[in-house]
Short mmCIF file of C-alpha atoms and ligand atoms in Angstrom, two decimals:
data_model
loop_
_atom_site.label_atom_id
_atom_site.label_comp_id
_atom_site.label_asym_id
_atom_site.label_seq_id
_atom_site.Cartn_x
_atom_site.Cartn_y
_atom_site.Cartn_z
CA UNK A 1 -29.42 -64.37 132.44
CA UNK A 2 -30.07 -60.65 132.14
CA UNK A 3 -27.44 -58.18 131.04
CA UNK A 4 -26.85 -54.91 132.89
CA UNK A 5 -24.71 -52.07 131.59
CA UNK A 6 -23.10 -50.05 134.36
CA UNK A 7 -21.64 -46.65 133.62
CA UNK A 8 -19.22 -44.92 135.98
CA UNK A 9 -18.24 -41.32 135.33
CA UNK A 10 -15.13 -39.41 136.24
CA UNK A 11 -16.45 -38.70 139.75
CA UNK A 12 -16.64 -42.39 140.60
CA UNK A 13 -13.01 -42.88 139.58
CA UNK A 14 -11.51 -39.51 140.39
CA UNK A 15 -11.28 -36.95 143.10
CA UNK A 16 -14.86 -36.48 144.22
CA UNK A 17 -17.20 -38.54 146.39
CA UNK A 18 -16.37 -41.65 148.36
CA UNK A 19 -13.02 -41.70 150.03
CA UNK A 20 -12.54 -37.99 149.63
CA UNK A 21 -9.57 -36.95 151.74
CA UNK A 22 -8.74 -33.54 153.03
CA UNK A 23 -5.05 -34.10 152.51
CA UNK A 24 -4.16 -32.35 149.24
CA UNK A 25 -1.03 -34.40 148.80
CA UNK A 26 -3.06 -37.57 148.86
CA UNK A 27 -5.51 -36.25 146.27
CA UNK A 28 -2.76 -35.89 143.72
CA UNK A 29 -1.31 -39.29 144.53
CA UNK A 30 -2.48 -42.70 143.49
CA UNK A 31 -3.93 -43.99 146.75
CA UNK A 32 -7.28 -42.32 146.31
CA UNK A 33 -7.71 -43.66 142.80
CA UNK A 34 -6.87 -47.14 144.02
CA UNK A 35 -9.61 -46.98 146.61
CA UNK A 36 -12.13 -45.69 144.09
CA UNK A 37 -11.33 -48.30 141.44
CA UNK A 38 -11.61 -51.00 144.07
CA UNK A 39 -14.99 -49.66 145.10
CA UNK A 40 -16.28 -49.65 141.51
CA UNK A 41 -14.87 -53.14 140.98
CA UNK A 42 -16.82 -54.31 144.03
CA UNK A 43 -20.07 -52.91 142.64
CA UNK A 44 -19.59 -54.68 139.30
CA UNK A 45 -18.62 -57.92 141.02
CA UNK A 46 -21.57 -57.79 143.41
CA UNK A 47 -23.93 -57.35 140.45
CA UNK A 48 -22.42 -60.34 138.72
CA UNK A 49 -22.70 -62.40 141.89
CA UNK A 50 -26.42 -61.62 141.98
CA UNK A 51 -26.63 -63.57 138.74
CA UNK A 52 -26.40 -60.88 136.10
CA UNK A 53 -24.11 -60.45 133.17
CA UNK A 54 -22.34 -57.12 133.47
CA UNK A 55 -20.66 -54.75 131.02
CA UNK A 56 -19.05 -51.65 132.50
CA UNK A 57 -18.52 -48.37 130.64
CA UNK A 58 -16.16 -45.82 132.16
CA UNK A 59 -15.12 -42.21 131.66
CA UNK A 60 -11.71 -40.75 132.32
CA UNK A 61 -10.71 -40.29 135.97
CA UNK A 62 -11.88 -37.09 137.62
CA UNK A 63 -10.58 -34.04 135.82
CA UNK A 64 -8.36 -35.95 133.35
CA UNK A 65 -10.07 -34.85 130.12
CA UNK A 66 -9.91 -31.19 131.12
CA UNK A 67 -6.27 -31.56 132.10
CA UNK A 68 -5.42 -33.09 128.71
CA UNK A 69 -7.25 -30.28 126.94
CA UNK A 70 -5.39 -27.66 128.95
CA UNK A 71 -2.10 -29.20 127.89
CA UNK A 72 -3.09 -29.14 124.23
CA UNK A 73 -4.25 -25.55 124.47
CA UNK A 74 -1.05 -24.54 126.18
CA UNK A 75 0.84 -25.80 123.12
CA UNK A 76 -1.46 -24.29 120.54
CA UNK A 77 -4.49 -22.01 120.45
CA UNK A 78 -5.89 -24.20 117.66
CA UNK A 79 -4.87 -27.82 118.13
CA UNK A 80 -5.83 -30.04 115.15
CA UNK A 81 -9.14 -31.77 115.83
CA UNK A 82 -7.75 -35.17 114.93
CA UNK A 83 -4.98 -34.86 117.50
CA UNK A 84 -7.37 -33.63 120.19
CA UNK A 85 -9.46 -36.78 119.79
CA UNK A 86 -6.35 -38.92 119.83
CA UNK A 87 -5.34 -37.18 123.06
CA UNK A 88 -8.69 -37.10 124.84
CA UNK A 89 -9.43 -40.74 124.15
CA UNK A 90 -6.42 -41.72 126.27
CA UNK A 91 -8.18 -40.69 129.49
CA UNK A 92 -10.76 -43.45 129.15
CA UNK A 93 -8.10 -45.93 128.14
CA UNK A 94 -6.38 -45.54 131.51
CA UNK A 95 -9.64 -46.13 133.34
CA UNK A 96 -10.56 -49.36 131.54
CA UNK A 97 -7.24 -51.04 132.22
CA UNK A 98 -7.17 -49.98 135.88
CA UNK A 99 -10.70 -51.21 136.46
CA UNK A 100 -10.04 -54.55 134.77
CA UNK A 101 -6.96 -54.95 136.98
CA UNK A 102 -9.04 -54.10 140.07
CA UNK A 103 -11.68 -56.69 139.22
CA UNK A 104 -9.10 -59.38 138.55
CA UNK A 105 -7.45 -58.53 141.89
CA UNK A 106 -10.78 -59.18 143.62
CA UNK A 107 -10.84 -62.63 142.07
CA UNK A 108 -13.16 -61.76 139.17
CA UNK A 109 -12.53 -62.10 135.47
CA UNK A 110 -12.37 -58.95 133.48
CA UNK A 111 -11.07 -57.60 130.18
CA UNK A 112 -10.77 -54.04 128.96
CA UNK A 113 -11.80 -52.82 125.49
CA UNK A 114 -11.25 -49.53 123.71
CA UNK A 115 -14.09 -48.20 121.55
CA UNK A 116 -12.31 -49.34 118.37
CA UNK A 117 -11.76 -52.83 119.84
CA UNK A 118 -15.46 -53.14 120.54
CA UNK A 119 -16.24 -52.07 116.99
CA UNK A 120 -17.89 -48.76 117.75
CA UNK A 121 -18.04 -47.14 114.30
CA UNK A 122 -18.68 -43.42 114.13
CA UNK A 123 -18.91 -40.76 111.45
CA UNK A 124 -15.79 -38.68 110.96
CA UNK A 125 -16.68 -35.46 112.78
CA UNK A 126 -13.82 -35.13 115.26
CA UNK A 127 -14.84 -33.88 118.68
CA UNK A 128 -18.52 -34.59 118.26
CA UNK A 129 -18.88 -37.75 116.25
CA UNK A 130 -22.02 -39.86 116.18
CA UNK A 131 -22.16 -43.61 116.56
CA UNK A 132 -23.27 -45.34 113.39
CA UNK A 133 -22.88 -48.98 114.22
CA UNK A 134 -21.58 -51.32 116.91
CA UNK A 135 -20.22 -54.72 115.95
CA UNK A 136 -20.22 -56.27 119.45
CA UNK A 137 -18.88 -59.73 118.52
CA UNK A 138 -15.79 -59.51 120.72
CA UNK A 139 -17.87 -58.15 123.55
CA UNK A 140 -20.49 -60.88 123.29
CA UNK A 141 -17.82 -63.53 123.36
CA UNK A 142 -16.24 -62.02 126.48
CA UNK A 143 -19.64 -61.87 128.20
CA UNK A 144 -20.44 -65.46 127.30
CA UNK A 145 -17.06 -66.55 128.63
CA UNK A 146 -17.95 -65.05 132.02
CA UNK A 147 -15.82 -61.92 131.82
CA UNK A 148 -16.86 -58.47 132.95
CA UNK A 149 -15.88 -56.43 129.90
CA UNK A 150 -14.84 -52.85 130.64
CA UNK A 151 -15.46 -50.53 127.71
CA UNK A 152 -13.96 -47.08 127.19
CA UNK A 153 -16.73 -44.53 126.87
CA UNK A 154 -16.72 -41.47 124.63
CA UNK A 155 -14.68 -42.96 121.76
CA UNK A 156 -15.04 -44.74 118.45
CA UNK A 157 -13.41 -45.34 115.11
CA UNK A 158 -14.25 -44.02 111.65
CA UNK A 159 -14.44 -46.22 108.60
CA UNK A 160 -11.01 -44.88 107.66
CA UNK A 161 -9.58 -46.04 110.98
CA UNK A 162 -9.40 -42.67 112.72
CA UNK A 163 -10.09 -42.37 116.46
CA UNK A 164 -12.98 -40.03 117.27
CA UNK A 165 -14.72 -38.79 120.40
CA UNK A 166 -18.45 -38.28 120.88
CA UNK A 167 -18.42 -34.83 122.50
CA UNK A 168 -17.95 -33.87 126.15
CA UNK A 169 -19.80 -36.13 128.54
CA UNK A 170 -20.16 -38.67 125.72
CA UNK A 171 -19.54 -41.78 127.81
CA UNK A 172 -23.22 -41.75 128.69
CA UNK A 173 -23.97 -42.18 125.00
CA UNK A 174 -21.58 -45.12 124.71
CA UNK A 175 -23.33 -46.81 127.63
CA UNK A 176 -26.82 -46.50 126.20
CA UNK A 177 -25.70 -47.39 122.68
CA UNK A 178 -24.12 -50.57 124.03
CA UNK A 179 -27.26 -51.33 126.00
CA UNK A 180 -29.22 -51.09 122.76
CA UNK A 181 -26.74 -53.12 120.73
CA UNK A 182 -26.52 -55.87 123.35
CA UNK A 183 -30.21 -55.80 124.20
CA UNK A 184 -29.48 -55.12 127.87
CA UNK A 185 -32.20 -55.22 130.49
CA UNK A 186 -31.06 -52.00 132.16
CA UNK A 187 -28.45 -49.28 131.85
CA UNK A 188 -27.27 -48.01 135.23
CA UNK A 189 -25.56 -44.66 135.77
CA UNK A 190 -23.56 -44.39 138.98
CA UNK A 191 -23.34 -40.82 140.24
CA UNK A 192 -22.38 -38.84 143.31
CA UNK A 193 -26.07 -37.95 143.73
CA UNK A 194 -28.94 -40.24 144.75
CA UNK A 195 -30.87 -39.79 141.52
CA UNK A 196 -32.86 -37.15 139.68
CA UNK A 197 -34.45 -34.57 141.95
CA UNK A 198 -37.66 -32.57 141.57
CA UNK A 199 -35.40 -29.53 141.60
CA UNK A 200 -31.93 -28.56 142.78
CA UNK A 201 -31.75 -29.26 146.55
CA UNK A 202 -29.26 -26.41 146.90
CA UNK A 203 -31.93 -23.97 145.78
CA UNK A 204 -35.02 -25.56 147.32
CA UNK A 205 -35.06 -27.51 150.56
CA UNK A 206 -38.27 -29.26 149.61
CA UNK A 207 -36.58 -30.98 146.64
CA UNK A 208 -36.90 -34.72 146.73
CA UNK A 209 -35.74 -37.66 144.71
CA UNK A 210 -38.00 -38.76 141.85
CA UNK A 211 -38.69 -42.50 141.74
CA UNK A 212 -39.71 -42.78 138.11
CA UNK A 213 -39.66 -40.30 135.27
CA UNK A 214 -40.36 -40.56 131.53
CA UNK A 215 -37.74 -40.07 128.83
CA UNK A 216 -39.48 -36.92 127.60
CA UNK A 217 -39.49 -35.34 131.04
CA UNK A 218 -35.87 -36.27 131.53
CA UNK A 219 -34.99 -34.71 128.17
CA UNK A 220 -36.70 -31.47 129.10
CA UNK A 221 -34.99 -31.42 132.48
CA UNK A 222 -31.60 -32.26 130.96
CA UNK A 223 -31.77 -29.59 128.28
CA UNK A 224 -32.90 -27.07 130.87
CA UNK A 225 -29.68 -27.29 132.76
CA UNK A 226 -30.70 -29.94 135.30
CA UNK A 227 -28.41 -32.25 133.39
CA UNK A 228 -27.40 -35.38 135.19
CA UNK A 229 -27.39 -37.41 131.98
CA UNK A 230 -26.17 -36.41 128.54
CA UNK A 231 -29.34 -35.59 126.63
CA UNK A 232 -28.29 -37.55 123.55
CA UNK A 233 -28.05 -40.65 125.71
CA UNK A 234 -31.62 -40.11 126.88
CA UNK A 235 -32.79 -39.71 123.28
CA UNK A 236 -31.03 -42.92 122.41
CA UNK A 237 -32.67 -44.69 125.36
CA UNK A 238 -36.05 -43.40 124.28
CA UNK A 239 -35.63 -44.58 120.69
CA UNK A 240 -34.57 -48.06 121.78
CA UNK A 241 -36.73 -48.34 124.90
CA UNK A 242 -33.81 -48.91 127.25
CA UNK A 243 -34.70 -48.41 130.92
CA UNK A 244 -32.15 -46.25 132.72
CA UNK A 245 -31.39 -46.21 136.42
CA UNK A 246 -29.59 -43.16 137.82
CA UNK A 247 -28.20 -44.11 141.22
CA UNK A 248 -25.50 -43.37 143.75
CA UNK A 249 -22.12 -45.09 143.83
CA UNK A 250 -21.93 -44.22 147.51
CA UNK A 251 -24.68 -46.54 148.69
CA UNK A 252 -26.87 -49.37 147.51
CA UNK A 253 -30.28 -47.66 147.55
CA UNK A 254 -32.50 -47.27 144.49
CA UNK A 255 -32.18 -44.07 142.52
CA UNK A 256 -34.39 -42.77 139.72
CA UNK A 257 -35.67 -44.94 136.87
CA UNK A 258 -35.96 -43.20 133.52
CA UNK A 259 -38.45 -45.30 131.58
CA UNK A 260 -41.15 -45.25 128.89
CA UNK A 261 -44.14 -43.16 129.86
CA UNK A 262 -46.84 -44.98 131.83
CA UNK A 263 -50.39 -43.76 132.57
CA UNK A 264 -49.79 -43.20 136.31
CA UNK A 265 -47.14 -40.61 135.49
CA UNK A 266 -49.84 -38.22 134.36
CA UNK A 267 -51.11 -37.96 137.94
CA UNK A 268 -48.05 -35.91 138.71
CA UNK A 269 -48.69 -32.63 136.94
CA UNK A 270 -45.26 -31.12 137.46
CA UNK A 271 -42.52 -33.65 138.03
CA UNK A 272 -39.63 -31.23 138.08
CA UNK A 273 -38.70 -27.57 138.21
CA UNK A 274 -35.58 -26.72 136.24
CA UNK A 275 -33.75 -23.46 135.83
CA UNK A 276 -31.02 -21.90 133.78
CA UNK A 277 -29.02 -18.91 134.98
CA UNK A 278 -27.12 -18.75 131.72
CA UNK A 279 -29.54 -16.54 129.79
CA UNK A 280 -29.50 -12.96 128.58
CA UNK A 281 -32.19 -11.06 126.71
CA UNK A 282 -32.21 -8.76 123.70
CA UNK A 283 -35.30 -6.89 122.48
CA UNK A 284 -35.88 -5.02 119.23
CA UNK A 285 -38.59 -2.51 120.04
CA UNK A 286 -40.81 -1.29 117.27
CA UNK A 287 -39.58 -3.21 114.23
CA UNK A 288 -41.76 -2.82 111.12
CA UNK A 289 -44.49 -5.45 110.87
CA UNK A 290 -43.65 -6.99 107.51
CA UNK A 291 -42.64 -10.43 106.18
CA UNK A 292 -38.94 -11.25 106.43
CA UNK A 293 -38.02 -9.38 109.59
CA UNK A 294 -37.76 -12.41 111.85
CA UNK A 295 -35.99 -14.34 109.11
CA UNK A 296 -33.43 -11.57 108.79
CA UNK A 297 -32.76 -11.23 112.52
CA UNK A 298 -32.34 -14.90 113.22
CA UNK A 299 -30.41 -15.57 110.04
CA UNK A 300 -27.76 -13.09 111.18
CA UNK A 301 -27.65 -14.41 114.73
CA UNK A 302 -27.60 -18.05 113.61
CA UNK A 303 -24.89 -17.44 111.00
CA UNK A 304 -22.67 -16.13 113.77
CA UNK A 305 -22.98 -19.51 115.48
CA UNK A 306 -25.07 -18.08 118.32
CA UNK A 307 -27.72 -20.40 119.68
CA UNK A 308 -30.99 -18.69 120.45
CA UNK A 309 -33.14 -20.16 123.20
CA UNK A 310 -36.47 -18.39 123.62
CA UNK A 311 -38.10 -16.08 121.06
CA UNK A 312 -41.15 -13.95 121.72
CA UNK A 313 -42.81 -11.57 119.27
CA UNK A 314 -45.59 -9.29 120.38
CA UNK A 315 -48.63 -8.95 118.15
CA UNK A 316 -48.43 -6.01 115.85
CA UNK A 317 -49.68 -2.63 116.94
CA UNK A 318 -49.51 0.52 114.83
CA UNK A 319 -47.63 -1.38 112.15
CA UNK A 320 -44.77 -2.46 114.38
CA UNK A 321 -43.71 -5.34 116.63
CA UNK A 322 -41.41 -6.03 119.54
CA UNK A 323 -39.13 -9.04 119.05
CA UNK A 324 -37.31 -10.44 122.10
CA UNK A 325 -34.97 -13.38 122.30
CA UNK A 326 -32.55 -14.95 124.75
CA UNK A 327 -29.02 -16.28 124.26
CA UNK A 328 -26.38 -17.77 126.54
CA UNK A 329 -24.47 -15.20 128.61
CA UNK A 330 -21.19 -15.99 126.86
CA UNK A 331 -22.74 -15.05 123.48
CA UNK A 332 -24.50 -11.97 124.81
CA UNK A 333 -22.01 -9.28 123.83
CA UNK A 334 -21.59 -10.66 120.32
CA UNK A 335 -25.36 -10.85 119.91
CA UNK A 336 -25.78 -7.24 121.09
CA UNK A 337 -23.11 -6.03 118.63
CA UNK A 338 -24.85 -7.87 115.80
CA UNK A 339 -28.24 -6.52 116.83
CA UNK A 340 -26.92 -2.98 116.79
CA UNK A 341 -25.37 -3.47 113.37
CA UNK A 342 -28.54 -5.04 111.99
CA UNK A 343 -30.70 -2.30 113.33
CA UNK A 344 -29.73 0.15 110.62
CA UNK A 345 -31.45 -2.07 108.05
CA UNK A 346 -34.30 -3.14 110.28
CA UNK A 347 -35.34 0.29 111.42
CA UNK A 348 -36.37 -0.68 114.94
CA UNK A 349 -37.18 2.10 117.39
CA UNK A 350 -34.60 0.90 119.88
CA UNK A 351 -32.73 -2.10 121.24
CA UNK A 352 -33.12 -3.01 124.90
CA UNK A 353 -30.84 -5.55 126.56
CA UNK A 354 -30.82 -7.30 129.92
CA UNK A 355 -28.11 -9.61 131.13
CA UNK A 356 -29.62 -10.17 134.57
CA UNK A 357 -32.31 -12.65 133.68
CA UNK A 358 -32.81 -16.38 134.11
CA UNK A 359 -35.26 -19.04 132.99
CA UNK A 360 -37.36 -21.23 135.25
CA UNK A 361 -39.37 -24.12 133.85
CA UNK A 362 -41.97 -26.53 135.15
CA UNK A 363 -41.91 -29.93 133.43
CA UNK A 364 -44.40 -32.78 133.55
CA UNK A 365 -46.22 -35.19 131.23
CA UNK A 366 -49.27 -34.55 133.42
CA UNK A 367 -49.66 -31.22 131.63
CA UNK A 368 -51.08 -33.10 128.69
CA UNK A 369 -54.16 -34.08 130.65
CA UNK A 370 -54.53 -31.30 133.22
CA UNK A 371 -55.78 -27.85 132.39
CA UNK A 372 -54.88 -24.76 134.42
CA UNK A 373 -51.28 -25.72 134.98
CA UNK A 374 -50.07 -22.44 133.51
CA UNK A 375 -52.55 -20.37 135.50
CA UNK A 376 -51.58 -22.10 138.72
CA UNK A 377 -47.91 -21.45 138.06
CA UNK A 378 -48.44 -17.80 137.06
CA UNK A 379 -50.70 -17.18 140.06
CA UNK A 380 -48.10 -18.58 142.44
CA UNK A 381 -45.47 -16.30 140.92
CA UNK A 382 -47.81 -13.33 141.08
CA UNK A 383 -48.53 -13.93 144.74
CA UNK A 384 -44.80 -14.01 145.36
CA UNK A 385 -44.53 -10.66 143.57
CA UNK A 386 -42.33 -12.07 140.81
CA UNK A 387 -42.69 -10.42 137.43
CA UNK A 388 -42.75 -12.61 134.32
CA UNK A 389 -40.87 -11.12 131.37
CA UNK A 390 -41.30 -13.85 128.78
CA UNK A 391 -43.30 -17.07 128.55
CA UNK A 392 -42.90 -20.09 126.33
CA UNK A 393 -44.60 -23.46 126.45
CA UNK A 394 -44.36 -26.89 124.91
CA UNK A 395 -46.56 -29.92 125.41
CA UNK A 396 -44.96 -30.85 128.71
CA UNK A 397 -43.17 -27.67 129.75
CA UNK A 398 -43.89 -24.09 130.77
CA UNK A 399 -40.92 -21.72 130.94
CA UNK A 400 -40.74 -18.17 132.19
CA UNK A 401 -37.99 -15.61 132.01
CA UNK A 402 -37.64 -13.56 135.20
CA UNK A 403 -35.07 -11.35 136.91
CA UNK A 404 -32.01 -13.34 137.87
CA UNK A 405 -32.06 -12.26 141.51
CA UNK A 406 -35.51 -13.82 141.90
CA UNK A 407 -34.48 -17.26 140.72
CA UNK A 408 -34.33 -19.03 144.08
CA UNK A 409 -37.64 -17.67 145.22
CA UNK A 410 -39.31 -18.54 141.90
CA UNK A 411 -38.08 -22.11 141.99
CA UNK A 412 -39.27 -22.53 145.58
CA UNK A 413 -42.62 -20.96 144.77
CA UNK A 414 -43.34 -23.15 141.75
CA UNK A 415 -42.04 -26.26 143.48
CA UNK A 416 -44.30 -25.55 146.44
CA UNK A 417 -47.33 -24.82 144.26
CA UNK A 418 -47.27 -28.29 142.75
CA UNK A 419 -45.95 -30.20 145.75
CA UNK A 420 -49.36 -31.42 146.81
CA UNK A 421 -50.00 -33.21 143.52
CA UNK A 422 -46.69 -34.95 143.82
CA UNK A 423 -47.28 -36.08 147.39
CA UNK A 424 -50.70 -37.38 146.44
CA UNK A 425 -49.38 -39.32 143.47
CA UNK A 426 -46.58 -40.89 145.50
CA UNK A 427 -48.93 -41.92 148.26
CA UNK A 428 -51.23 -43.62 145.81
CA UNK A 429 -48.31 -45.38 144.25
CA UNK A 430 -47.17 -46.67 147.62
CA UNK A 431 -50.55 -47.96 148.77
CA UNK A 432 -51.53 -49.64 145.52
N1 LIG B 1 -14.15 -37.94 129.65
C1 LIG B 1 -15.06 -37.32 128.74
C2 LIG B 1 -15.40 -35.93 129.24
O1 LIG B 1 -14.97 -35.54 130.30
C3 LIG B 1 -16.30 -38.14 128.52
C4 LIG B 1 -17.18 -38.31 129.73
O2 LIG B 1 -16.81 -37.97 130.83
O3 LIG B 1 -18.29 -38.80 129.57
O4 LIG B 1 -16.09 -35.23 128.58
MG1 MG B 2 -16.07 -36.56 132.39
#
């Protein structure tokens, strides 16, 4: 019998998606939650009835975790990290018990487990702990006895017996870690979307669902802001070769499989176009061309806890360089202040800043075996009259920084430019 891990997020149990009601009063009441838990219970039961063993991992209902955090922050601007984890872990604990009750009410057999009860051991970094080990004995016994175990996502226990959480969105990690520990056949993620899309359908009408995508592509898309899955969960899946299936909890259809790379995937040159509006740019113009300058700049920025995304340095001319980099918009002002302070030592000609930029990226494992991908992308942008301010590439990704108000058009243009390859590859897949 094959084991399937099913993960349901806050949307599946809270106030979004199926059963959404316009009546505000009802939203705050229990009736909606009841309907949603029943629905999730039915999915788990139906999977078991098809002959699978099932373990369910759940998040907290809807907005619960945020609500708990708001309460803590209302009491203190700096709540102790230990107490925050104690507090946040309660959201998931409500969900597991309610779902187990729902499954039992449908005539199934179910049992809820907290992270500590499962034996999920983590390091002791509150708020962003990492899983070190999963014991699994209790879980295995429950599975063998025919139960559907319901496990609280996002939480674990340190060696010293302290409750920890894995970082926001961490239930995805719990699900994949359990899939690895229990040697599951598949880890399913139930979402309020049909799967992973070639780009955001709200920005580009031509966006369509991807049938199969590699871990590496998924990681690039996730880190680029197209995040449907927590990127650490995808890394985990890649390391342990766990197939993932991102699908809708609203209907039965197949979603997107995230799986090890296979040769046919290279036929699709660009499998997705991702974008990130949360970027701002700072340029040092005319810094002296000598060893240590870049080290100095990025040491200062990094020490301030600011995460730098893209860095571009021009080649030296007349003994000086231009150094540009991008940061998240929320760090922009701090980064500008630092840059201005640093500039006295650096002796740059001037500092230029731009908060109205964004990043658009084309991602695809097919780039490894196809030349001219960059030129095709740049030509399409040129024909659309879109100016490229910065470029960076990796093995399977080409990113450009452009003006923020051109984002939609750039995404559509790039998506369109590579659409033919995608159509061709899908057709071949379907006829073979
Ligand atoms: N409830 C936690 C959060 O909102 C974990 C999760 O949803 O995956 O971050
Ligand atoms: Mg959540």
